[in-house]
Coordinates of C-alpha atoms and ligand atoms in Angstrom, one line a residue:
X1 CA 7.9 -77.7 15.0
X2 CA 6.8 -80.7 15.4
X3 CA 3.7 -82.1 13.6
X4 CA 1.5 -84.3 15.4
X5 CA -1.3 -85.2 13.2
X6 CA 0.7 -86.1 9.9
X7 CA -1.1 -89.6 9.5
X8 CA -4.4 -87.9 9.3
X9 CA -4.6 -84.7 8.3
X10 CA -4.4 -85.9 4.1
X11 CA -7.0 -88.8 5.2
X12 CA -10.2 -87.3 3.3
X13 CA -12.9 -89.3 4.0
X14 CA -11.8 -89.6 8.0
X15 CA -11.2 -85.2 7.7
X16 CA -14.7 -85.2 6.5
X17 CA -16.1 -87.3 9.1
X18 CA -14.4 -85.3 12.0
X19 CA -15.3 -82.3 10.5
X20 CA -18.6 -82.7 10.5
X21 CA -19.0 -84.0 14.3
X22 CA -16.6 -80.7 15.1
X23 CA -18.8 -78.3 14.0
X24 CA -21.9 -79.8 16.1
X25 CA -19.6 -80.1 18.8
X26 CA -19.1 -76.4 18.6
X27 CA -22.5 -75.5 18.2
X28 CA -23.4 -77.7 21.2
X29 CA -20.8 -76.4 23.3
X30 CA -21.6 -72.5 22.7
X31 CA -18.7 -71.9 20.5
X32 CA -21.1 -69.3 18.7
X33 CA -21.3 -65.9 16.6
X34 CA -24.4 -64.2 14.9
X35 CA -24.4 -64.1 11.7
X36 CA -22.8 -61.0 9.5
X37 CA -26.6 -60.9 7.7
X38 CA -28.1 -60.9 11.3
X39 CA -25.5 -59.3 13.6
X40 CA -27.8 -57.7 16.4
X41 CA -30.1 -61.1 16.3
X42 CA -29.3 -64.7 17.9
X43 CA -32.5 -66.0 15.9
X44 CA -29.8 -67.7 13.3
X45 CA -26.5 -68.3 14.5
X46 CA -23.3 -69.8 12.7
X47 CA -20.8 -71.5 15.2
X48 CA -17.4 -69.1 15.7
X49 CA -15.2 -70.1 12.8
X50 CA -12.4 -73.1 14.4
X51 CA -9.3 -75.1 13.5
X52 CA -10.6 -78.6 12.7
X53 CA -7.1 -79.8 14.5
X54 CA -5.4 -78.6 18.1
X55 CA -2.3 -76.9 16.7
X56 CA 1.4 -78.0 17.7
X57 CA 2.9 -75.2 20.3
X58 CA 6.3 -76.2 21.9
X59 CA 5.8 -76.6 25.6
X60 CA 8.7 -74.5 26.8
X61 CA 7.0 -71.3 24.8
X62 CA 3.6 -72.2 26.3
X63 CA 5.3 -71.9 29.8
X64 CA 7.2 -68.9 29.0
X65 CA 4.3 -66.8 28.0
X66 CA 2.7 -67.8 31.5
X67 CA 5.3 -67.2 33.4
X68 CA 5.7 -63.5 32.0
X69 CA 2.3 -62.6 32.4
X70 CA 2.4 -61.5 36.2
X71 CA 5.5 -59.5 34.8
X72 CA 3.4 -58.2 31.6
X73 CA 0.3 -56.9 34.3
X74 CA 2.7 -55.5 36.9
X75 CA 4.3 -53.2 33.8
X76 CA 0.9 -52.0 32.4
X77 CA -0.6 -50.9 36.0
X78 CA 3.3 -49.2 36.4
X79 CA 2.9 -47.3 32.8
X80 CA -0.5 -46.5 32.9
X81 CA 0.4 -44.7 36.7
X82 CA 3.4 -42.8 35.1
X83 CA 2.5 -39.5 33.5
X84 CA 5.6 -38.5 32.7
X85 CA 6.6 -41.8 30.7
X86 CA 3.5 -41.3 28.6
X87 CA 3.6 -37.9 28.1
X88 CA 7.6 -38.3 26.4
X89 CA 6.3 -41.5 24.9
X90 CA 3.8 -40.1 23.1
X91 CA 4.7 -36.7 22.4
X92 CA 5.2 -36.9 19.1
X93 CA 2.5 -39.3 18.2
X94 CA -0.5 -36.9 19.1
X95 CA 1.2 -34.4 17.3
X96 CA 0.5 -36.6 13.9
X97 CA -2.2 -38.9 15.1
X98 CA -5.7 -37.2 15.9
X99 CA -7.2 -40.4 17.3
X100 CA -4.3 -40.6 20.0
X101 CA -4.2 -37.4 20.9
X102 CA -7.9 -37.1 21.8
X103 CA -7.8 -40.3 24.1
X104 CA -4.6 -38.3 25.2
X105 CA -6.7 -35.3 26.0
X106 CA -9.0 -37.1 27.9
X107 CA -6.2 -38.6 30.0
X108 CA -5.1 -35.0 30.8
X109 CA -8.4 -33.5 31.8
X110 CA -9.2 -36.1 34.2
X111 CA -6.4 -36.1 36.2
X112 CA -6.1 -32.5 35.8
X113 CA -9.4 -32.7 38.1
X114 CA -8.1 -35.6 40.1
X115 CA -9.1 -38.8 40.1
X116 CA -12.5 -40.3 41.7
X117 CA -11.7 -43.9 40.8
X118 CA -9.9 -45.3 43.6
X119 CA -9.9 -49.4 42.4
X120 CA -8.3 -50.4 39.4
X121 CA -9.0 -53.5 37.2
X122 CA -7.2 -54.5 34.5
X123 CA -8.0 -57.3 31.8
X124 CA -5.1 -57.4 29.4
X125 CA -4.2 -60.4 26.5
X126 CA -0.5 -60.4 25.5
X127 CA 0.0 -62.2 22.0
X128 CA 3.1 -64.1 20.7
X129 CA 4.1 -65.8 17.4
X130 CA 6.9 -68.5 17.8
X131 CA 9.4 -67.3 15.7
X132 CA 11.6 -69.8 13.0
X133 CA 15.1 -69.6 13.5
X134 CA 17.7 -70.0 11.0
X135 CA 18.9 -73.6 13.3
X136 CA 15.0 -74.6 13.3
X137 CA 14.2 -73.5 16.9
X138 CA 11.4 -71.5 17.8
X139 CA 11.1 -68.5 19.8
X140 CA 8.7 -66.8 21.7
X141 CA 8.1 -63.0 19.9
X142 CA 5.3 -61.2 21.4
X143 CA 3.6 -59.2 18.8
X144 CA 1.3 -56.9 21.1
X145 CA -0.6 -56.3 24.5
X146 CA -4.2 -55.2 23.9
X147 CA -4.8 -53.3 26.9
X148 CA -8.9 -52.9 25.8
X149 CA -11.4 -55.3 24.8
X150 CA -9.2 -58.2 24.3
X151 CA -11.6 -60.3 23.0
X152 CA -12.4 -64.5 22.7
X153 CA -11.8 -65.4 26.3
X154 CA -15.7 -66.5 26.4
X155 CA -15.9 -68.6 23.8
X156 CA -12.2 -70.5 23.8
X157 CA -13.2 -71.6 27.6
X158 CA -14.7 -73.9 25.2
X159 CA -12.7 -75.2 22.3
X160 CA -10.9 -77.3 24.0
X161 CA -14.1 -79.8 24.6
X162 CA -14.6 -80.1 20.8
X163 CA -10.8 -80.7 20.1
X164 CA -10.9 -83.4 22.7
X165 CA -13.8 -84.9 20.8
X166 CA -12.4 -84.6 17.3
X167 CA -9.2 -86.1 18.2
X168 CA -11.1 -89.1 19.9
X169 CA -13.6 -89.2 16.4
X170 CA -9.7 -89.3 14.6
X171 CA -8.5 -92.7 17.1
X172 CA -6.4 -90.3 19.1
X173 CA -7.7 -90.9 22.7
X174 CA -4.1 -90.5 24.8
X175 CA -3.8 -86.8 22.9
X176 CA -7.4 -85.8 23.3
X177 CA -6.6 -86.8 27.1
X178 CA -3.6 -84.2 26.9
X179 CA -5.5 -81.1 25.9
X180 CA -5.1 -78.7 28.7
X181 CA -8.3 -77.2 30.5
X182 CA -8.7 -73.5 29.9
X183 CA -11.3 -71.2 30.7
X184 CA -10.6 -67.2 30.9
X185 CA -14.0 -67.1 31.3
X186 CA -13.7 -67.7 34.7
X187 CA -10.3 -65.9 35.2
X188 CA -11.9 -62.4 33.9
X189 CA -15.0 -62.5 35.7
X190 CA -13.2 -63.0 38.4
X191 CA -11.5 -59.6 38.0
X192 CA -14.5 -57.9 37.3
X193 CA -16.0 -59.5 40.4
X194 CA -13.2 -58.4 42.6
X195 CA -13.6 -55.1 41.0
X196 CA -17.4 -54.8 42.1
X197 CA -16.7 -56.1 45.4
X198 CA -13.7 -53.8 46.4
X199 CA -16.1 -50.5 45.0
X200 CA -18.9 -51.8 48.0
X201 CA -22.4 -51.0 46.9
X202 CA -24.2 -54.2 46.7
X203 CA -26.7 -52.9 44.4
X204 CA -24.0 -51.2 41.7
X205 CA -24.1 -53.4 38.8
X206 CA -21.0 -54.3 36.3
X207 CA -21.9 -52.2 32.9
X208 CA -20.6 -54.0 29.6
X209 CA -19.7 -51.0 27.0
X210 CA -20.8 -52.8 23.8
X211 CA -20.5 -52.2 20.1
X212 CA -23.3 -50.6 18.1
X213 CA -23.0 -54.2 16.0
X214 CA -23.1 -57.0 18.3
X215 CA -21.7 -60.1 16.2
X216 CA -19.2 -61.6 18.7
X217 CA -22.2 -61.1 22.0
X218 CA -22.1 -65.0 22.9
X219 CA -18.1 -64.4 23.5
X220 CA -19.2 -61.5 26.1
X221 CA -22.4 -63.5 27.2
X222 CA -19.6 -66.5 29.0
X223 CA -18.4 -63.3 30.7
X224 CA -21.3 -62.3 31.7
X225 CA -22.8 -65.3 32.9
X226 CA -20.1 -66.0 35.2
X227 CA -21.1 -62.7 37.2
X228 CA -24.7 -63.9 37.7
X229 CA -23.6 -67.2 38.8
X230 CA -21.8 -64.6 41.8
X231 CA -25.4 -62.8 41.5
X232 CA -23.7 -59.6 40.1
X233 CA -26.0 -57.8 38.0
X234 CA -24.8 -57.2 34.4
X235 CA -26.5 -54.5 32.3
X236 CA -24.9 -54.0 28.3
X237 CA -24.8 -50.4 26.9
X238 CA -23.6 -48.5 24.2
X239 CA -21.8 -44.7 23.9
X240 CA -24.9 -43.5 22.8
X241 CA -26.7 -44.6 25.9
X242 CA -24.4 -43.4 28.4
X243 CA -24.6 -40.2 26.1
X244 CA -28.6 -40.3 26.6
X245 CA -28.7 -41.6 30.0
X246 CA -25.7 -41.5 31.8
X247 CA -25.3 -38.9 34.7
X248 CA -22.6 -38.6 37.8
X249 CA -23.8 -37.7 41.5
X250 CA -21.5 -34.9 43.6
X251 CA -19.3 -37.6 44.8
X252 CA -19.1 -38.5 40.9
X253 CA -20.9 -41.9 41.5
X254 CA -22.2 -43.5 37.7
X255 CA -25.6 -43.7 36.6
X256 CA -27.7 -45.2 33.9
X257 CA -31.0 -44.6 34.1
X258 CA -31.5 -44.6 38.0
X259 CA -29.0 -47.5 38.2
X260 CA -25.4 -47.3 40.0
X261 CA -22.7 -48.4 37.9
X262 CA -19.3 -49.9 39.6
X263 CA -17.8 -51.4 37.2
X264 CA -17.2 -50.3 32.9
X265 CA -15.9 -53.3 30.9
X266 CA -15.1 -51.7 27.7
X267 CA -15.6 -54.4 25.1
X268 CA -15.6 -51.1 22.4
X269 CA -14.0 -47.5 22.6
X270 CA -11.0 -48.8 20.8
X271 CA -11.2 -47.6 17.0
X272 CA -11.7 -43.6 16.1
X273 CA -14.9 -44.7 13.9
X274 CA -16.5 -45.6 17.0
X275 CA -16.6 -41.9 18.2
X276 CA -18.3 -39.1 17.2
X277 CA -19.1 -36.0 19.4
X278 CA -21.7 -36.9 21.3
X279 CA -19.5 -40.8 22.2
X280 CA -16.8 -38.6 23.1
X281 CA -18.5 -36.9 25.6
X282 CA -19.8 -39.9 26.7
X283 CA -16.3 -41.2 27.6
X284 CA -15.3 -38.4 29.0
X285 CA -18.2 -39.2 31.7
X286 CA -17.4 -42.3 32.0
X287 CA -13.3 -41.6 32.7
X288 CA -14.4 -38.4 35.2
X289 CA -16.4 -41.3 37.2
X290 CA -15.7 -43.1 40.5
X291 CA -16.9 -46.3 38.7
X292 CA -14.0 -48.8 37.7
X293 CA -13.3 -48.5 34.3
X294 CA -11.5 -52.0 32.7
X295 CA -9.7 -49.8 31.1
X296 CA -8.9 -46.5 32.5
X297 CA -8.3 -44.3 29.9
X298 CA -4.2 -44.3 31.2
X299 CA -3.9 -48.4 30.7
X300 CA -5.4 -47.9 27.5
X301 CA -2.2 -45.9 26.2
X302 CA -0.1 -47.9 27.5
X303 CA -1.4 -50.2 25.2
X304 CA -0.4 -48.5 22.1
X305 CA 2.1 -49.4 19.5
X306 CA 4.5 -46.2 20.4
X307 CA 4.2 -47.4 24.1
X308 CA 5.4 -51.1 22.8
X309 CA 8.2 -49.7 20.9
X310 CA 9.8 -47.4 23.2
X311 CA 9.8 -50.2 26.1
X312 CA 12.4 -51.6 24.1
X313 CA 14.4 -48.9 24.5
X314 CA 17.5 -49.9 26.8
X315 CA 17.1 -48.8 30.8
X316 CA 12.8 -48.2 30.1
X317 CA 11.9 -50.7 31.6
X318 CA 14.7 -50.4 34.5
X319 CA 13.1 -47.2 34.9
X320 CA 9.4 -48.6 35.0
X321 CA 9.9 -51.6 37.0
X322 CA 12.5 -50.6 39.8
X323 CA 14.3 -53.2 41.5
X324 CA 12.4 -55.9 39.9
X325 CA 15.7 -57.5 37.4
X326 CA 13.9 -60.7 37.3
X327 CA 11.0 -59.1 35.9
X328 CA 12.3 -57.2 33.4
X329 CA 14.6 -60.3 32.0
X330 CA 11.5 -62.2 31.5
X331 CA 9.5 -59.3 29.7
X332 CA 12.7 -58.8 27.9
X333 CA 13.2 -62.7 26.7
X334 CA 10.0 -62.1 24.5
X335 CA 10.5 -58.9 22.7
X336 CA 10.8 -58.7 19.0
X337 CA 12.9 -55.5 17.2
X338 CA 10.9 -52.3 17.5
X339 CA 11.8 -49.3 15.9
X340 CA 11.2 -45.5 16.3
X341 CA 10.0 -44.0 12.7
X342 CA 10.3 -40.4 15.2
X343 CA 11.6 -37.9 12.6
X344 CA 15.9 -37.5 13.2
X345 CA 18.9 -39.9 11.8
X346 CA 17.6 -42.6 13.9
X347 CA 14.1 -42.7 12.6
X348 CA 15.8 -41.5 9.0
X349 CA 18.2 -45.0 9.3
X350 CA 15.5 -47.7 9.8
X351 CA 13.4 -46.0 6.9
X352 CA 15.9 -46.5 4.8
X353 CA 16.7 -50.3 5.9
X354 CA 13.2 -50.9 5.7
X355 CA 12.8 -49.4 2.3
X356 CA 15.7 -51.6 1.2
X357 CA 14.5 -54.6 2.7
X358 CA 10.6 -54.6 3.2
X359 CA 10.2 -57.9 3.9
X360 CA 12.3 -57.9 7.0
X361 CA 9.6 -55.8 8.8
X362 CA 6.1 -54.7 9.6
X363 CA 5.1 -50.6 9.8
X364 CA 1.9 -50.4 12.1
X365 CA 0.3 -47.1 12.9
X366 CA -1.6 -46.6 16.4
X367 CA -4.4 -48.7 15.4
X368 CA -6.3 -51.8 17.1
X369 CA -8.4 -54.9 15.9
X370 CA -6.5 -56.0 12.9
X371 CA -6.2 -55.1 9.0
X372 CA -3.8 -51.8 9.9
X373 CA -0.7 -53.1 9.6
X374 CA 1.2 -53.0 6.2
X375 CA 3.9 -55.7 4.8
X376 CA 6.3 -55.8 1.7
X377 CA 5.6 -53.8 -1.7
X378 CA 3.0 -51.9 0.6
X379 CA 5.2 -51.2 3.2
X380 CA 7.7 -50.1 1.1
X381 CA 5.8 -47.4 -1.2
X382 CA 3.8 -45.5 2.1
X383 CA 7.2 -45.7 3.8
X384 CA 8.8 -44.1 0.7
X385 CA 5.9 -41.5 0.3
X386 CA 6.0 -40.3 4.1
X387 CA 9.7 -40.4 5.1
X388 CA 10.2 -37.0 4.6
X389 CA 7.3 -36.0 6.6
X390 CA 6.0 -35.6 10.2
X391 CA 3.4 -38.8 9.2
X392 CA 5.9 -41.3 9.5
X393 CA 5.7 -40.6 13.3
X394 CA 2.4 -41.8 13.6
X395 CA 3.9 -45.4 12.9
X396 CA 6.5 -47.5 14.3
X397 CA 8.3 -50.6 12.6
X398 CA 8.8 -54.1 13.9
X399 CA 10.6 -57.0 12.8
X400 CA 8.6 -59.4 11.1
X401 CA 8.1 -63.0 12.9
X402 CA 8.4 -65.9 10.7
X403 CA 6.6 -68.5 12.2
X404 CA 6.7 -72.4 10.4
X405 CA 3.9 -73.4 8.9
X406 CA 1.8 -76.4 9.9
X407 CA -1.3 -77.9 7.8
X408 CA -4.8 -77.7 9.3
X409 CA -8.4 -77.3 8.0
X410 CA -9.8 -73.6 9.1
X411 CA -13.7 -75.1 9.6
X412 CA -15.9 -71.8 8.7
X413 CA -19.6 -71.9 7.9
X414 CA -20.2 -71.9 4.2
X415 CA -16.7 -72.7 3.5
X416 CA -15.2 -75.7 1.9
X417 CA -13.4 -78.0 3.4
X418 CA -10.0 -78.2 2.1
X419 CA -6.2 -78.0 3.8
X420 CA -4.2 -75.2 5.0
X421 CA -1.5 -74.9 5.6
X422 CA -1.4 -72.5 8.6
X423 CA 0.6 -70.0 11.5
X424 CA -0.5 -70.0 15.3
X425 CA -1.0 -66.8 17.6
X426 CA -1.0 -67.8 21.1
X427 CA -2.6 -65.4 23.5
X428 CA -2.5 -64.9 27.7
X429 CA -5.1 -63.2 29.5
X430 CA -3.7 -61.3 32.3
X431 CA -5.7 -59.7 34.9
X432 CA -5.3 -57.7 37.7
X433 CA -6.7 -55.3 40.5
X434 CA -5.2 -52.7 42.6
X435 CA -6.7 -50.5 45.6
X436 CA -5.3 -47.1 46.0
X437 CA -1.4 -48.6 45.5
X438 CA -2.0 -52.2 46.7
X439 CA -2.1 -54.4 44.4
X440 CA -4.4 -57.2 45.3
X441 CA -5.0 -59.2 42.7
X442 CA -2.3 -60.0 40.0
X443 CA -2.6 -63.3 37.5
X444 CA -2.1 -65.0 34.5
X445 CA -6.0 -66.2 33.3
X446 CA -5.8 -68.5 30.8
X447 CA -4.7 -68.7 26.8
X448 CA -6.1 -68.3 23.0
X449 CA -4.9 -69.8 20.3
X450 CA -5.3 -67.8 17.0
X451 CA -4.2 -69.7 13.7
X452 CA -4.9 -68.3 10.1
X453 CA -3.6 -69.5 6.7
X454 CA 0.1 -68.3 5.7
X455 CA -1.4 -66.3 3.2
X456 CA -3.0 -64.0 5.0
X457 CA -0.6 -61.2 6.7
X458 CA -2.6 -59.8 8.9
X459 CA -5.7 -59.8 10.6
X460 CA -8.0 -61.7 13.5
X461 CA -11.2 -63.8 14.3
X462 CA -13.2 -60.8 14.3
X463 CA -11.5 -59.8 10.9
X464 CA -12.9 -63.0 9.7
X465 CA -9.1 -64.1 8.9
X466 CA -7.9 -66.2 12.1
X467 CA -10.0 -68.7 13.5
X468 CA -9.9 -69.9 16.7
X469 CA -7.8 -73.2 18.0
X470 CA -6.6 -74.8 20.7
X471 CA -2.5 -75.7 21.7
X472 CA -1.3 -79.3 21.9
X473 CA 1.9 -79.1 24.0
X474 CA 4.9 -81.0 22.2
Ligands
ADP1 P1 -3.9 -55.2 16.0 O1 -3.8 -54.2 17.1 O2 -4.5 -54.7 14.8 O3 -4.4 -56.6 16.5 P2 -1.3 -56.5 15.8 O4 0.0 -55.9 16.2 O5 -1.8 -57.6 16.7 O6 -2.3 -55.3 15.6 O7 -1.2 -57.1 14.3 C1 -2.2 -57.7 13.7 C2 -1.8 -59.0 13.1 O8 -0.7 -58.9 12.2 C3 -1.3 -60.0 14.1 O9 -2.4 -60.8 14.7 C4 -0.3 -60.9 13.3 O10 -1.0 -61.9 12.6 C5 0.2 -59.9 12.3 N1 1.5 -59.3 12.8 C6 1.6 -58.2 13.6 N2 2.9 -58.0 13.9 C7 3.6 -58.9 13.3 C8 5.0 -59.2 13.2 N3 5.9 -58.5 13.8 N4 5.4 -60.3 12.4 C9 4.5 -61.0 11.8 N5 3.2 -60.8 11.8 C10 2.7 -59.8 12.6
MG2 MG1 -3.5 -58.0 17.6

């Protein structure tokens, strides 16, 4: 790939310069997180940890993952209405995988009672690494659809202003000028908004379902603020709230305390240690209610790994999306190798391949928000250690995308300032709403770039490994 700041990027004293108006560019732009110290206080904040440089992504790629997106939204609303495909698909993970099987059992109790929700909003984020070829051309791999809480669409509406700046600081003006505008900010309130509007109580407010530890708040606040600018009313709660104070009416209508809710935006719910009891419960509620959940308990399975991996199965997705070849090519174009680890010679084979040759793949288990996922010598001994057992079901394996390697400074507070050399994750949101079985709102809602150093394997912003970027097309 090409790399378009070579003349610069080993010029220390002009590095240190930019660096230093970048980060209160950030600051001034709201390209914030609380502090780890301070995580539930915005009395001391530390700017959102940022690429000092826009990082090279090849144009074609870019416009591929847009043009897929439609196609990636249209696929999750189809799985998360087919009960049979998830049932097979996941059959033998919530045998082996407590966690899945719970969100499973929820799944089956609601629509055991039937449904009350009758609008359904989706906010999705499908990721991609640009995988090296042997010839030196890249292609587009995507690594994962998070289906729940896909996070950092607030606060990269507004990375792109302090790249602009740093590459005019840097001489660069005609480049800075070439940085694309981007705000999912926008894009995903405008779901939510949608959402509201189509459930028809102008006094329901939209409900953000937050963590217990609020670090990334600013990142939800862009969200947020968006709806008041519409003058939607935004209220934040956690589990244990809607535990304490959450109640449904005869027709199943939400409340918290006194006030209608029409719309859930799960920004949490997605990692077991988030539940106990008493949370569980208080999902349940929520998932029996007419309110509009962003996710319903459905889309998120169909964001799981086992979900990913059978999709790639030949004729799934001719059996998801009927009549729609087009479609399915596109999806197609961008999948990497997924494996079934499902206990039989097929799952028996690719344990042994993998075993062989670690390095070739990546084992992840049904697990969300980075820092699951296990590579080479550690791939290899829990793959040897389960592949006898029913545990290796609870995993799948995936090729491994090599992506090439570009240098960069990763600008974090307290951190010094030296070069990286660094891989790219390039995110889409997608969003969507459907009414009954009309679709009436379907579309791609802007991008993140992710970029970490090559030494890390795995892990996100959150994880404090990736920080966040912005693409410059070449
Ligand atoms: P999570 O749900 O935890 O975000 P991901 O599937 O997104 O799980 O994996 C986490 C991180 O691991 C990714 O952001 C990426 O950096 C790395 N990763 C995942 N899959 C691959 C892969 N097939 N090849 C290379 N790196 C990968
Ligand atoms: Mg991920």
């Amino acid at each position: 790939m090409a790399a378009p700041w070579r003349d610069v990027v080993r010029d220390a004293a002009a590095v240190r310069e930019a660096a230093a108006v970048a980060v209160d560019a950030a600051l001034l732009a709201g390209v914030l997180m609380r502090t780890g110290e301070q995580p539930n206080a915005s009395d001391v904040v530390n700017y959102a940890p940022f690429t000092l440089l826009p990082s090279a992504v090849p144009r074609a790629l870019f416009e591929q993952a847009y043009a897929v997106q439609q196609d990636f939204n249209l696929l999750v609303d189809a799985i998360s209405q087919n009960k049979e495909f998830l049932e097979q698909t996941l059959a033998s993970t919530i045998k082996v995988d407590d966690f899945t099987a719970r969100l499973f059992r929820i799944y089956m109790q609601v629509l055991e009672e039937g449904l009350a929700q009758t609008v359904f909003l989706g906010i999705n984020r499908s990721d991609y690494m640009f995988d090296c070829g042997l010839d030196g051309t890249a292609a587009l791999r995507q690594i994962e659809i998070n289906t729940i809480a896909a996070s950092f669409g607030g606060l990269t509406s507004r990375t792109a202003d302090v790249h602009r700046l740093v590459l005019k600081v840097l001489g660069k003006t005609e480049e800075a000028s070439n940085l694309l505008p981007n705000n999912p900010a926008k894009g995903l309130a405008l779901g939510l908004a949608k959402a509201w509007e189509l459930y028809g109580s102008q006094r329901a407010v939209v409900m953000f379902l937050v963590e217990d530890t609020q670090r990334n708040i600013f990142d939800q606040r862009c969200i947020e603020n968006e709806l008041w600018n519409r003058n939607i009313r935004v209220i934040r709660r956690r589990f244990r709230d809607v535990f304490e104070q959450g109640s449904l009416d005869g027709s199943r209508r939400l409340y918290m305390d006194g006030q209608e809710v029409a719309v859930v935006y799960y920004r949490e719910g997605y990692v077991p240690q988030t539940y106990n009891q008493q949370n569980w419960e208080a999902r349940l509620l929520l998932e029996r209610s007419r309110a509009v959940k962003c996710p319903d308990i459905a889309t998120q399975l169909a964001g799981t790994k086992k979900v990913q991996q059978e999709l790639s199965r030949p004729g799934t997705l001719e059996k998801l999306l009927p009549g729609r070849p087009e479609a399915i090519a596109r999806i197609r174009a961008t999948f990497a190798g997924l494996y079934s680890l499902d206990e039989g010679e097929e799952g028996d084979r690719i344990a042994a391949t993998a075993i062989a040759d670690p390095d070739r793949f990546v084992l992840k288990p049904q697990r969300e928000g980075g820092g699951n996922n296990l590579y080479g010598e550690e791939l290899r001994q829990v793959l040897e250690k389960i592949k006898d057992s029913p545990e290796r079901t609870s995993y799948i394996l995936m090729d491994k995308i090599k992506p090439q390697p570009a240098l960069n400074y990763l600008l974090r507070a307290h951190s010094p300032l030296q070069v990286s050399e660094c891989i790219s994750e390039l995110g889409i949101f997608g969003v969507y709403v459907r009414q009954g079985q009309e679709l009436v709102l379907n579309q791609a809602a802007g991008h993140l770039l992710r970029t970490k150093a090559i030494e890390h394997a795995d892990g996100g912003v959150a994880a404090g490994v990736a920080v966040l970027d912005t693409p410059y097309l070449v």
